[in-house]
Amino acid sequence: MCTVLPQALRRFVRTARSAQLTAFTCGLIIFFDDYANTLVAGASMRPLLDAMCVSREKLAFIVDATAAPIASIVPISSWVGFEVGLIQAELDKILARDPNPSIVTTGFGVFLETIKYRYYCIFMLFLMPMLIIADRDLGPMLIAERRCRIYARTDGGDGAARATGGDEQLKSTNAPTPDTPCRWWNMAFPVLMLIFYIFYLLIVTGDDGSGTQ
């Protein structure tokens, strides 16, 4: 499933920079859940970035620095739903003591007011495209990228070997057989169904039965 999208995008992605921007954009699109973002964006973009000689370390950084920040500031996400529930529980305790407080009395309202103070999330979402466009890396990331670029490695570099520890059993067992034809809907359908069920569950679990929502 994860080889179809890279093959379709390879006609448009010609450089390591464009491949990294594609991975970053994919992370922005899958904003509704940070775990789904990591799994889908990471697995689907891996063959594309490997082909462009981008290290697995850089791919992991792009995915991680996009998934959590975007899910933390977009109002419609599974993480925000959990966070709003925690905030509302504490607000209910305050309302029990003071029925007329001088603060916002809904968890979602408090969340919206805190978005502008989520400095890490906002900073990372701006920093990542800046680093990609400028093609700048620092420290161990620079070393990992140079090893892949200089030697034209398309296996993900040393990071790929460290991820599996040399154990073949840790590799994916969900890869299609060699004679399976690549079709775009083999990836699109499961992802669309995932998006549908996540939004469906967000609505169902967020309904308190009062009929006023």
mmCIF file of C-alpha atoms in Angstrom:
data_model
loop_
_atom_site.group_PDB
_atom_site.id
_atom_site.type_symbol
_atom_site.label_atom_id
_atom_site.label_comp_id
_atom_site.label_asym_id
_atom_site.label_seq_id
_atom_site.Cartn_x
_atom_site.Cartn_y
_atom_site.Cartn_z
ATOM 1 C CA MET A 1 0.000 0.000 0.000
ATOM 2 C CA CYS A 2 2.748 2.434 0.965
ATOM 3 C CA THR A 3 4.617 2.036 -2.327
ATOM 4 C CA VAL A 4 1.812 3.363 -4.524
ATOM 5 C CA LEU A 5 1.882 6.984 -3.404
ATOM 6 C CA PRO A 6 5.667 7.397 -3.728
ATOM 7 C CA GLN A 7 5.545 5.967 -7.232
ATOM 8 C CA ALA A 8 2.817 8.429 -8.195
ATOM 9 C CA LEU A 9 4.670 11.373 -6.651
ATOM 10 C CA ARG A 10 8.048 10.473 -8.107
ATOM 11 C CA ARG A 11 7.039 12.049 -11.405
ATOM 12 C CA PHE A 12 6.839 15.428 -9.670
ATOM 13 C CA VAL A 13 9.443 15.059 -6.917
ATOM 14 C CA ARG A 14 12.903 15.445 -8.407
ATOM 15 C CA THR A 15 15.112 16.624 -5.536
ATOM 16 C CA ALA A 16 15.704 15.900 -1.856
ATOM 17 C CA ARG A 17 14.258 19.320 -1.000
ATOM 18 C CA SER A 18 10.985 18.691 -2.813
ATOM 19 C CA ALA A 19 10.737 15.216 -1.257
ATOM 20 C CA GLN A 20 11.097 16.665 2.239
ATOM 21 C CA LEU A 21 8.520 19.370 1.505
ATOM 22 C CA THR A 22 6.152 16.647 0.300
ATOM 23 C CA ALA A 23 6.595 14.744 3.558
ATOM 24 C CA PHE A 24 5.996 17.945 5.542
ATOM 25 C CA THR A 25 2.834 18.696 3.539
ATOM 26 C CA CYS A 26 1.571 15.160 4.079
ATOM 27 C CA GLY A 27 2.003 15.683 7.818
ATOM 28 C CA LEU A 28 -0.050 18.882 7.659
ATOM 29 C CA ILE A 29 -2.872 17.175 5.772
ATOM 30 C CA ILE A 30 -3.212 14.360 8.330
ATOM 31 C CA PHE A 31 -3.900 16.769 11.181
ATOM 32 C CA PHE A 32 -6.665 14.862 12.932
ATOM 33 C CA ASP A 33 -4.490 12.439 14.917
ATOM 34 C CA ASP A 34 -0.783 12.549 15.731
ATOM 35 C CA TYR A 35 -0.380 8.765 15.845
ATOM 36 C CA ALA A 36 -2.150 8.259 12.517
ATOM 37 C CA ASN A 37 -0.041 11.099 11.148
ATOM 38 C CA THR A 38 3.180 9.399 12.199
ATOM 39 C CA LEU A 39 2.160 5.994 10.851
ATOM 40 C CA VAL A 40 0.690 7.118 7.535
ATOM 41 C CA ALA A 41 3.098 9.936 6.683
ATOM 42 C CA GLY A 42 6.156 8.046 7.891
ATOM 43 C CA ALA A 43 5.403 4.780 6.125
ATOM 44 C CA SER A 44 4.104 6.318 2.889
ATOM 45 C CA MET A 45 6.881 8.897 2.495
ATOM 46 C CA ARG A 46 9.758 6.564 3.401
ATOM 47 C CA PRO A 47 10.289 5.054 -0.092
ATOM 48 C CA LEU A 48 10.126 8.510 -1.679
ATOM 49 C CA LEU A 49 12.727 10.055 0.617
ATOM 50 C CA ASP A 50 14.925 6.963 0.339
ATOM 51 C CA ALA A 51 14.955 7.377 -3.436
ATOM 52 C CA MET A 52 16.019 11.023 -3.026
ATOM 53 C CA CYS A 53 18.925 10.055 -0.705
ATOM 54 C CA VAL A 54 17.357 11.536 2.423
ATOM 55 C CA SER A 55 18.354 9.874 5.694
ATOM 56 C CA ARG A 56 15.857 8.097 7.908
ATOM 57 C CA GLU A 57 16.899 10.442 10.707
ATOM 58 C CA LYS A 58 15.681 13.417 8.686
ATOM 59 C CA LEU A 59 12.428 11.676 7.798
ATOM 60 C CA ALA A 60 11.810 10.871 11.475
ATOM 61 C CA PHE A 61 12.475 14.500 12.421
ATOM 62 C CA ILE A 62 10.106 15.848 9.758
ATOM 63 C CA VAL A 63 7.317 13.461 10.737
ATOM 64 C CA ASP A 64 7.706 13.947 14.496
ATOM 65 C CA ALA A 65 8.064 17.743 14.270
ATOM 66 C CA THR A 66 4.885 17.947 12.186
ATOM 67 C CA ALA A 67 2.531 15.338 13.654
ATOM 68 C CA ALA A 68 2.364 16.479 17.289
ATOM 69 C CA PRO A 69 2.434 20.265 16.667
ATOM 70 C CA ILE A 70 -0.308 20.253 14.024
ATOM 71 C CA ALA A 71 -2.524 17.935 16.083
ATOM 72 C CA SER A 72 -2.033 20.184 19.122
ATOM 73 C CA ILE A 73 -3.254 23.420 17.539
ATOM 74 C CA VAL A 74 -5.943 22.281 15.094
ATOM 75 C CA PRO A 75 -9.303 22.308 16.931
ATOM 76 C CA ILE A 76 -10.495 19.119 15.218
ATOM 77 C CA SER A 77 -8.151 16.369 16.356
ATOM 78 C CA SER A 78 -8.258 13.395 18.693
ATOM 79 C CA TRP A 79 -5.601 14.908 20.976
ATOM 80 C CA VAL A 80 -7.485 18.194 21.313
ATOM 81 C CA GLY A 81 -10.651 16.252 22.148
ATOM 82 C CA PHE A 82 -8.822 14.503 24.993
ATOM 83 C CA GLU A 83 -7.284 17.765 26.142
ATOM 84 C CA VAL A 84 -10.611 19.597 26.107
ATOM 85 C CA GLY A 85 -12.102 16.822 28.255
ATOM 86 C CA LEU A 86 -9.400 17.323 30.897
ATOM 87 C CA ILE A 87 -9.875 21.092 30.862
ATOM 88 C CA GLN A 88 -13.652 20.762 31.145
ATOM 89 C CA ALA A 89 -13.332 18.431 34.131
ATOM 90 C CA GLU A 90 -11.352 21.079 36.015
ATOM 91 C CA LEU A 91 -13.723 23.846 34.915
ATOM 92 C CA ASP A 92 -16.643 21.844 36.319
ATOM 93 C CA LYS A 93 -14.891 21.808 39.700
ATOM 94 C CA ILE A 94 -14.489 25.593 39.538
ATOM 95 C CA LEU A 95 -18.144 26.064 38.543
ATOM 96 C CA ALA A 96 -19.230 23.893 41.470
ATOM 97 C CA ARG A 97 -17.548 26.379 43.816
ATOM 98 C CA ASP A 98 -18.391 29.551 41.904
ATOM 99 C CA PRO A 99 -21.361 29.388 39.492
ATOM 100 C CA ASN A 100 -20.440 32.762 37.963
ATOM 101 C CA PRO A 101 -16.663 32.855 37.468
ATOM 102 C CA SER A 102 -14.978 35.593 35.464
ATOM 103 C CA ILE A 103 -13.372 33.093 33.046
ATOM 104 C CA VAL A 104 -14.394 31.072 30.027
ATOM 105 C CA THR A 105 -16.543 28.198 31.243
ATOM 106 C CA THR A 106 -16.117 25.743 28.374
ATOM 107 C CA GLY A 107 -13.124 23.512 27.808
ATOM 108 C CA PHE A 108 -13.138 24.216 24.086
ATOM 109 C CA GLY A 109 -13.200 27.962 24.716
ATOM 110 C CA VAL A 110 -10.182 27.698 27.009
ATOM 111 C CA PHE A 111 -8.368 25.630 24.375
ATOM 112 C CA LEU A 112 -8.976 28.244 21.684
ATOM 113 C CA GLU A 113 -7.535 30.936 23.942
ATOM 114 C CA THR A 114 -4.380 28.884 24.553
ATOM 115 C CA ILE A 115 -3.495 28.334 20.880
ATOM 116 C CA LYS A 116 -1.545 31.594 20.662
ATOM 117 C CA TYR A 117 0.594 30.494 23.630
ATOM 118 C CA ARG A 118 1.613 27.134 22.146
ATOM 119 C CA TYR A 119 5.034 28.401 21.205
ATOM 120 C CA TYR A 120 6.703 25.051 20.558
ATOM 121 C CA CYS A 121 4.017 23.907 18.114
ATOM 122 C CA ILE A 122 3.970 27.201 16.221
ATOM 123 C CA PHE A 123 7.769 27.442 16.195
ATOM 124 C CA MET A 124 8.261 23.918 14.830
ATOM 125 C CA LEU A 125 5.670 24.371 12.086
ATOM 126 C CA PHE A 126 7.575 27.437 10.870
ATOM 127 C CA LEU A 127 11.059 26.067 11.515
ATOM 128 C CA MET A 128 10.633 22.850 9.556
ATOM 129 C CA PRO A 129 9.884 24.381 6.106
ATOM 130 C CA MET A 130 12.612 26.979 6.718
ATOM 131 C CA LEU A 131 15.194 24.241 7.323
ATOM 132 C CA ILE A 132 14.018 22.266 4.310
ATOM 133 C CA ILE A 133 14.015 25.217 1.905
ATOM 134 C CA ALA A 134 17.374 26.491 3.178
ATOM 135 C CA ASP A 135 18.761 22.922 3.061
ATOM 136 C CA ARG A 136 20.423 23.410 6.436
ATOM 137 C CA ASP A 137 21.192 20.722 8.997
ATOM 138 C CA LEU A 138 23.161 20.800 12.234
ATOM 139 C CA GLY A 139 25.100 18.366 14.391
ATOM 140 C CA PRO A 140 24.320 14.634 14.062
ATOM 141 C CA MET A 141 21.589 15.395 11.504
ATOM 142 C CA LEU A 142 24.151 17.023 9.219
ATOM 143 C CA ILE A 143 26.383 13.951 9.492
ATOM 144 C CA ALA A 144 23.500 11.597 8.702
ATOM 145 C CA GLU A 145 22.443 13.665 5.690
ATOM 146 C CA ARG A 146 25.977 13.917 4.316
ATOM 147 C CA ARG A 147 26.439 10.153 4.534
ATOM 148 C CA CYS A 148 23.347 9.652 2.399
ATOM 149 C CA ARG A 149 23.987 12.473 -0.069
ATOM 150 C CA ILE A 150 27.722 11.937 -0.659
ATOM 151 C CA TYR A 151 27.467 8.187 -1.119
ATOM 152 C CA ALA A 152 24.067 8.416 -2.899
ATOM 153 C CA ARG A 153 22.549 5.928 -0.465
ATOM 154 C CA THR A 154 18.944 5.008 -1.186
ATOM 155 C CA ASP A 155 18.574 2.614 1.741
ATOM 156 C CA GLY A 156 17.844 5.284 4.351
ATOM 157 C CA GLY A 157 21.413 5.426 5.615
ATOM 158 C CA ASP A 158 22.716 4.156 8.915
ATOM 159 C CA GLY A 159 19.472 5.138 10.632
ATOM 160 C CA ALA A 160 17.568 2.445 8.757
ATOM 161 C CA ALA A 161 19.963 -0.255 9.974
ATOM 162 C CA ARG A 162 19.782 1.008 13.564
ATOM 163 C CA ALA A 163 15.973 1.051 13.430
ATOM 164 C CA THR A 164 15.814 -2.694 12.747
ATOM 165 C CA GLY A 165 18.985 -3.615 14.612
ATOM 166 C CA GLY A 166 19.874 -5.887 11.732
ATOM 167 C CA ASP A 167 16.851 -8.075 12.476
ATOM 168 C CA GLU A 168 14.908 -8.881 9.319
ATOM 169 C CA GLN A 169 11.854 -9.879 11.382
ATOM 170 C CA LEU A 170 11.324 -6.261 12.381
ATOM 171 C CA LYS A 171 10.656 -5.273 8.786
ATOM 172 C CA SER A 172 7.080 -4.804 7.594
ATOM 173 C CA THR A 173 5.119 -7.947 6.786
ATOM 174 C CA ASN A 174 2.348 -5.908 5.149
ATOM 175 C CA ALA A 175 4.215 -5.296 1.886
ATOM 176 C CA PRO A 176 2.390 -6.450 -1.251
ATOM 177 C CA THR A 177 3.615 -9.467 -3.139
ATOM 178 C CA PRO A 178 5.815 -8.746 -6.188
ATOM 179 C CA ASP A 179 3.024 -9.665 -8.630
ATOM 180 C CA THR A 180 0.459 -7.312 -7.014
ATOM 181 C CA PRO A 181 -0.444 -4.441 -9.395
ATOM 182 C CA CYS A 182 0.014 -0.983 -7.870
ATOM 183 C CA ARG A 183 -3.249 0.949 -7.814
ATOM 184 C CA TRP A 184 -3.722 4.334 -6.161
ATOM 185 C CA TRP A 185 -7.008 3.284 -4.547
ATOM 186 C CA ASN A 186 -5.226 0.539 -2.603
ATOM 187 C CA MET A 187 -3.827 3.329 -0.451
ATOM 188 C CA ALA A 188 -6.521 5.984 -0.843
ATOM 189 C CA PHE A 189 -9.425 3.798 0.308
ATOM 190 C CA PRO A 190 -7.942 2.700 3.677
ATOM 191 C CA VAL A 191 -6.752 6.241 4.433
ATOM 192 C CA LEU A 192 -10.162 7.745 3.593
ATOM 193 C CA MET A 193 -11.896 5.134 5.739
ATOM 194 C CA LEU A 194 -9.507 5.941 8.589
ATOM 195 C CA ILE A 195 -10.317 9.649 8.288
ATOM 196 C CA PHE A 196 -14.064 8.903 8.201
ATOM 197 C CA TYR A 197 -14.020 6.697 11.302
ATOM 198 C CA ILE A 198 -11.858 9.121 13.279
ATOM 199 C CA PHE A 199 -14.257 12.002 12.625
ATOM 200 C CA TYR A 200 -17.224 9.718 13.276
ATOM 201 C CA LEU A 201 -15.803 8.643 16.633
ATOM 202 C CA LEU A 202 -14.967 12.251 17.529
ATOM 203 C CA ILE A 203 -18.629 13.172 17.010
ATOM 204 C CA VAL A 204 -20.074 10.116 18.762
ATOM 205 C CA THR A 205 -17.815 10.254 21.820
ATOM 206 C CA GLY A 206 -18.190 14.042 22.091
ATOM 207 C CA ASP A 207 -21.976 13.977 22.201
ATOM 208 C CA ASP A 208 -23.282 14.209 25.764
ATOM 209 C CA GLY A 209 -26.879 13.406 24.735
ATOM 210 C CA SER A 210 -28.222 16.828 25.704
ATOM 211 C CA GLY A 211 -29.225 17.692 22.137
ATOM 212 C CA THR A 212 -27.808 21.195 22.504
ATOM 213 C CA GLN A 213 -24.454 20.571 20.826
#
